[in-house]
Structures are given as structure tokens and as C-alpha cells.
Amino acid sequence: MALSSSYDSDEPIAAINVTPLVDVMLVLLIIFMITAPMMQQGVDVDLPKASSGAMKGKEDPLVLSIDKAGDVYLTKDSKIPAEEVGTKVAAVIAARAEGERKIFIKADSSLAYGQIMAVMGRLHEAGVTEIGLVSQPPEAD
């Protein structure tokens, strides 16, 4: 009695060759390992300058200005104490058209980020739903 292997017959083999699949998967793994660190958002930006178009609104925009000293102004001559920013802006917005809860902040570029965020926090507490930061277009070289 002779021993014979099961592959000696002329029947087709019902096995999947996984070697090409493993090769493709390893190549994809290497590609993702190389490109994933490049996709992180860690770029330094200069916020006061941007090339974006003007935002349109139903009425003239309400602009809140913050100067180098951190003083907040609603108009050119009306200085607002930092603690009262929310209540003053809420009163002005209440007098405006319904649904217009948009305000623009025009801050000096030398201000600390935390000072601007403190004003934005007070505005958010006052019910302002849309806050825009005014920027200057970059200078052409």
C-alpha cells in the first residue's frame, strides 16, 4: 500500500493564497505610519492678518474694540469696564433685530490670547451666539 498526498490528484485546490494579501496590508501599514504624523495641526499662525472675505449681515455689524492696554470699547468714545462687557452688549443686542446675535471683536495684535478669550467668555455668557475676529489682509511682498 503506497502513501499518496492529497495534492497528487488533478482536482483544484480549495485554499486561499494569503501571501499577496499580507504584502498589500504591510505596504498600507507602512504608508499610514509615515503619513499620520504629517497630518497633525501644529502650525504657528499670525492671527491678526488673514486673507478672508467680509462677512455679510442684515444690519451694520456690532464691533467691540480692545486696545493695547486691554481696555474694551463699544464705540470710539465709550470705554466699557471689563466686568460690564456682557451686560452692556446684551442690552445693545436686545435692541437690535431679532436673531442678530453677531458681534465682531477688533483686538490689537499685541494682546495676550487669554485677554481676548476672557472678553469672548463674557460675550458668550451674555447670549452672543456668533463672534467674529476682525483681521487685516496680509501685506503683499
Backbone as CSV, one residue per row, in Angstrom:
resi,resn,N_x,N_y,N_z,CA_x,CA_y,CA_z,C_x,C_y,C_z
1,MET,0.834,-1.146,0.000,0.000,0.000,0.000,0.891,1.225,0.000
2,ALA,0.684,2.047,-0.962,1.525,3.232,-1.113,0.798,4.440,-0.535
3,LEU,1.590,5.334,0.104,1.030,6.573,0.654,1.008,7.637,-0.428
4,SER,-0.069,8.317,-0.515,-0.141,9.382,-1.508,-0.629,10.663,-0.823
5,SER,-0.106,11.786,-1.293,-0.552,13.058,-0.699,-1.868,13.468,-1.338
6,SER,-2.560,14.346,-0.693,-3.858,14.759,-1.194,-3.730,15.693,-2.402
7,TYR,-2.550,16.214,-2.688,-2.353,17.151,-3.789,-1.891,16.456,-5.069
8,ASP,-1.811,15.169,-5.076,-1.362,14.447,-6.260,-2.444,14.332,-7.323
9,SER,-3.669,14.566,-6.956,-4.739,14.412,-7.932,-4.850,15.667,-8.795
10,ASP,-5.629,15.585,-9.830,-5.793,16.696,-10.746,-6.923,17.657,-10.345
11,GLU,-7.475,17.501,-9.154,-8.558,18.353,-8.700,-8.020,19.725,-8.284
12,PRO,-8.815,20.799,-8.422,-8.357,22.126,-7.998,-8.230,22.211,-6.474
13,ILE,-7.295,23.029,-6.039,-7.042,23.202,-4.609,-7.984,24.302,-4.095
14,ALA,-8.682,24.028,-3.024,-9.645,24.972,-2.456,-9.018,25.704,-1.270
15,ALA,-7.863,26.322,-1.470,-7.200,27.083,-0.401,-6.889,28.482,-0.938
16,ILE,-7.004,29.514,-0.079,-6.739,30.895,-0.476,-5.270,31.204,-0.212
17,ASN,-4.647,31.794,-1.193,-3.256,32.207,-1.039,-3.249,33.596,-0.389
18,VAL,-2.854,33.676,0.864,-2.912,34.936,1.608,-1.620,35.737,1.522
19,THR,-0.620,35.248,0.890,0.650,35.965,0.799,0.507,37.323,0.103
20,PRO,-0.176,37.446,-1.043,-0.339,38.774,-1.640,-1.158,39.724,-0.750
21,LEU,-2.141,39.180,-0.046,-2.941,39.995,0.852,-2.076,40.557,1.991
22,VAL,-1.234,39.740,2.546,-0.347,40.185,3.623,0.627,41.229,3.097
23,ASP,1.132,41.051,1.905,2.052,42.032,1.316,1.381,43.396,1.148
24,VAL,0.178,43.402,0.622,-0.550,44.655,0.429,-0.839,45.315,1.768
25,MET,-1.253,44.550,2.756,-1.556,45.110,4.069,-0.311,45.702,4.729
26,LEU,0.830,45.079,4.588,2.066,45.616,5.158,2.472,46.920,4.471
27,VAL,2.295,46.985,3.164,2.604,48.228,2.449,1.675,49.348,2.909
28,LEU,0.384,49.067,3.040,-0.552,50.077,3.528,-0.228,50.511,4.949
29,LEU,0.159,49.585,5.796,0.541,49.914,7.166,1.724,50.865,7.185
30,ILE,2.721,50.606,6.366,3.903,51.471,6.297,3.524,52.857,5.791
31,ILE,2.666,52.918,4.771,2.236,54.218,4.242,1.519,55.025,5.314
32,PHE,0.591,54.398,6.058,-0.139,55.124,7.105,0.776,55.526,8.259
33,MET,1.754,54.700,8.577,2.681,55.053,9.657,3.544,56.260,9.281
34,ILE,3.849,56.410,8.017,4.671,57.541,7.573,3.830,58.808,7.453
35,THR,2.609,58.708,6.944,1.805,59.908,6.691,1.036,60.414,7.906
36,ALA,0.748,59.579,8.891,-0.048,60.005,10.046,0.598,61.153,10.824
37,PRO,1.895,61.140,11.116,2.472,62.280,11.842,2.443,63.584,11.047
38,MET,2.401,63.517,9.732,2.382,64.717,8.902,1.020,65.399,8.918
39,MET,-0.033,64.711,9.334,-1.381,65.249,9.287,-1.759,66.018,10.545
40,GLN,-0.898,66.165,11.515,-1.225,66.868,12.745,-1.215,68.367,12.515
41,GLN,-2.104,69.079,13.237,-2.262,70.513,13.088,-1.418,71.220,14.135
42,GLY,-0.189,71.525,13.846,0.667,72.206,14.799,1.407,73.363,14.174
43,VAL,0.749,74.125,13.309,1.397,75.192,12.564,1.240,76.513,13.314
44,ASP,2.308,77.290,13.452,2.224,78.608,14.056,1.557,79.556,13.078
45,VAL,0.623,80.346,13.583,-0.084,81.289,12.732,-0.047,82.677,13.342
46,ASP,-0.169,83.690,12.487,-0.242,85.078,12.917,-1.700,85.501,12.776
47,LEU,-2.457,85.432,13.848,-3.905,85.643,13.794,-4.360,87.013,13.330
48,PRO,-3.687,88.101,13.652,-4.227,89.393,13.230,-4.274,89.606,11.728
49,LYS,-3.542,88.845,10.932,-3.545,89.028,9.483,-4.160,87.806,8.823
50,ALA,-5.160,88.038,7.966,-5.801,86.935,7.247,-6.386,87.456,5.949
51,SER,-6.410,86.601,4.957,-6.987,86.991,3.671,-8.342,86.313,3.520
52,SER,-9.328,86.848,4.218,-10.679,86.299,4.120,-11.634,87.407,3.717
53,GLY,-12.719,87.021,3.121,-13.696,87.982,2.664,-14.528,88.542,3.805
54,ALA,-15.212,89.619,3.525,-16.043,90.253,4.532,-17.304,89.429,4.756
55,MET,-17.737,89.370,6.013,-18.956,88.657,6.353,-20.134,89.607,6.206
56,LYS,-21.212,89.109,5.637,-22.399,89.923,5.416,-23.403,89.684,6.534
57,GLY,-24.120,90.735,6.907,-25.143,90.646,7.923,-26.364,91.441,7.511
58,LYS,-27.434,91.335,8.286,-28.660,92.061,7.985,-28.520,93.538,8.334
59,GLU,-27.800,93.836,9.397,-27.605,95.210,9.844,-26.111,95.519,9.870
60,ASP,-25.812,96.768,10.229,-24.404,97.119,10.418,-23.859,96.280,11.558
61,PRO,-22.659,95.755,11.412,-22.133,94.868,12.453,-21.819,95.627,13.742
62,LEU,-21.983,94.941,14.842,-21.620,95.465,16.147,-20.164,95.096,16.379
63,VAL,-19.299,96.110,16.573,-17.868,95.877,16.697,-17.419,96.272,18.092
64,LEU,-16.735,95.353,18.755,-16.162,95.577,20.070,-14.660,95.692,19.885
65,SER,-14.052,96.803,20.320,-12.623,97.022,20.126,-11.871,96.847,21.442
66,ILE,-10.684,96.230,21.369,-9.823,96.065,22.540,-8.461,96.635,22.169
67,ASP,-8.000,97.654,22.916,-6.733,98.291,22.572,-5.547,97.588,23.240
68,LYS,-4.338,98.158,23.066,-3.111,97.541,23.590,-3.134,97.369,25.097
69,ALA,-3.784,98.310,25.789,-3.834,98.254,27.253,-4.865,97.254,27.760
70,GLY,-5.696,96.721,26.874,-6.722,95.771,27.271,-8.053,96.431,27.577
71,ASP,-8.176,97.728,27.294,-9.432,98.445,27.505,-10.414,98.095,26.393
72,VAL,-11.680,97.924,26.760,-12.712,97.497,25.818,-13.590,98.688,25.464
73,TYR,-13.862,98.873,24.166,-14.678,99.978,23.666,-15.788,99.415,22.794
74,LEU,-17.006,99.918,23.006,-18.129,99.524,22.156,-18.225,100.451,20.953
75,THR,-18.016,101.734,21.170,-17.847,102.698,20.092,-16.525,103.404,20.344
76,LYS,-16.190,104.361,19.516,-14.887,105.011,19.629,-14.687,105.693,20.983
77,ASP,-15.744,106.263,21.520,-15.622,107.036,22.759,-16.177,106.344,23.994
78,SER,-16.825,105.185,23.843,-17.454,104.553,25.007,-16.620,103.392,25.530
79,LYS,-15.819,103.698,26.544,-14.995,102.671,27.195,-15.872,101.900,28.177
80,ILE,-15.769,100.570,28.139,-16.574,99.709,28.998,-15.640,98.995,29.973
81,PRO,-15.950,99.003,31.261,-15.161,98.183,32.195,-15.292,96.701,31.827
82,ALA,-14.233,95.937,32.016,-14.209,94.528,31.610,-15.316,93.716,32.271
83,GLU,-15.706,94.074,33.490,-16.739,93.319,34.191,-18.126,93.562,33.613
84,GLU,-18.330,94.698,32.949,-19.646,95.058,32.434,-19.836,94.781,30.944
85,VAL,-18.854,94.163,30.312,-18.940,93.910,28.869,-20.180,93.096,28.529
86,GLY,-20.437,92.042,29.268,-21.580,91.177,28.983,-22.905,91.890,29.091
87,THR,-23.109,92.646,30.157,-24.398,93.315,30.355,-24.618,94.428,29.338
88,LYS,-23.581,95.201,29.034,-23.721,96.291,28.052,-24.031,95.738,26.667
89,VAL,-23.300,94.720,26.248,-23.520,94.137,24.921,-24.882,93.456,24.854
90,ALA,-25.305,92.810,25.936,-26.620,92.170,25.957,-27.720,93.205,25.772
91,ALA,-27.557,94.387,26.376,-28.551,95.450,26.226,-28.588,95.972,24.792
92,VAL,-27.434,96.120,24.175,-27.377,96.604,22.791,-27.980,95.569,21.847
93,ILE,-27.675,94.306,22.064,-28.185,93.241,21.188,-29.699,93.100,21.336
94,ALA,-30.215,93.310,22.550,-31.660,93.211,22.767,-32.413,94.266,21.965
95,ALA,-31.780,95.431,21.750,-32.418,96.498,20.984,-32.324,96.279,19.478
96,ARG,-31.478,95.363,19.049,-31.301,95.104,17.617,-32.364,94.134,17.114
97,ALA,-32.317,93.847,15.823,-33.287,92.942,15.195,-33.207,91.554,15.822
98,GLU,-34.337,90.886,15.860,-34.412,89.549,16.437,-33.550,88.573,15.621
99,GLY,-32.781,87.774,16.291,-31.940,86.798,15.615,-30.552,87.309,15.288
100,GLU,-30.308,88.609,15.358,-28.976,89.162,15.088,-28.173,89.174,16.375
101,ARG,-27.536,88.093,16.677,-26.717,87.981,17.875,-25.258,87.825,17.472
102,LYS,-24.847,88.635,16.510,-23.498,88.553,15.958,-22.710,89.786,16.400
103,ILE,-21.453,89.561,16.777,-20.574,90.658,17.168,-19.173,90.363,16.645
104,PHE,-18.454,91.429,16.303,-17.085,91.299,15.826,-16.147,91.894,16.861
105,ILE,-15.029,91.214,17.097,-14.018,91.705,18.028,-12.829,92.187,17.216
106,LYS,-12.449,93.418,17.469,-11.302,94.033,16.801,-10.251,94.252,17.884
107,ALA,-9.304,93.320,17.995,-8.322,93.347,19.075,-6.932,93.653,18.534
108,ASP,-6.141,94.322,19.352,-4.773,94.638,18.989,-3.951,93.346,18.929
109,SER,-3.036,93.269,17.980,-2.271,92.031,17.790,-1.299,91.756,18.917
110,SER,-0.969,92.757,19.736,-0.024,92.532,20.830,-0.699,92.025,22.094
111,LEU,-2.017,91.907,22.091,-2.731,91.416,23.270,-2.490,89.929,23.478
112,ALA,-2.530,89.538,24.738,-2.405,88.119,25.071,-3.696,87.398,24.686
113,TYR,-3.570,86.175,24.279,-4.708,85.361,23.860,-5.725,85.236,24.991
114,GLY,-5.258,85.139,26.212,-6.145,84.993,27.358,-7.046,86.190,27.565
115,GLN,-6.565,87.395,27.285,-7.386,88.589,27.450,-8.551,88.587,26.454
116,ILE,-8.277,88.206,25.232,-9.331,88.149,24.223,-10.334,87.048,24.570
117,MET,-9.842,85.911,25.046,-10.730,84.814,25.421,-11.608,85.179,26.611
118,ALA,-11.096,86.004,27.534,-11.910,86.442,28.673,-13.088,87.292,28.192
119,VAL,-12.836,88.198,27.247,-13.909,89.024,26.690,-14.899,88.142,25.932
120,MET,-14.396,87.187,25.167,-15.283,86.285,24.424,-16.148,85.458,25.373
121,GLY,-15.593,85.051,26.508,-16.365,84.302,27.503,-17.501,85.134,28.069
122,ARG,-17.218,86.406,28.350,-18.271,87.291,28.860,-19.361,87.515,27.809
123,LEU,-18.956,87.619,26.554,-19.939,87.787,25.482,-20.817,86.543,25.348
124,HIS,-20.199,85.379,25.457,-20.957,84.133,25.356,-21.957,84.013,26.501
125,GLU,-21.558,84.415,27.699,-22.471,84.388,28.843,-23.635,85.359,28.656
126,ALA,-23.381,86.434,27.889,-24.430,87.429,27.641,-25.406,86.983,26.563
127,GLY,-25.154,85.863,25.911,-26.087,85.354,24.907,-25.673,85.601,23.474
128,VAL,-24.448,86.042,23.245,-23.974,86.257,21.879,-23.691,84.879,21.274
129,THR,-24.331,84.591,20.147,-24.187,83.265,19.547,-23.118,83.203,18.468
130,GLU,-22.781,84.351,17.858,-21.762,84.363,16.812,-20.748,85.458,17.115
131,ILE,-19.477,85.063,17.236,-18.398,86.013,17.498,-17.395,85.885,16.366
132,GLY,-17.073,86.999,15.740,-16.090,87.014,14.662,-14.881,87.846,15.068
133,LEU,-13.715,87.433,14.633,-12.484,88.172,14.905,-12.092,88.937,13.640
134,VAL,-11.928,90.234,13.766,-11.571,91.074,12.635,-10.063,90.963,12.425
135,SER,-9.659,90.788,11.175,-8.246,90.664,10.856,-7.893,91.619,9.715
136,GLN,-6.617,91.740,9.512,-6.090,92.606,8.461,-5.542,91.746,7.338
137,PRO,-5.753,92.105,6.080,-5.188,91.285,4.996,-3.666,91.364,5.027
138,PRO,-2.998,90.275,4.674,-1.528,90.280,4.685,-0.977,91.250,3.655
139,GLU,0.166,91.802,3.979,0.811,92.756,3.065,1.422,92.002,1.892
140,ALA,1.293,92.585,0.716,1.870,91.972,-0.483,3.377,92.214,-0.496
141,ASP,4.123,91.189,-0.837,5.592,91.291,-0.867,6.083,91.826,-2.178
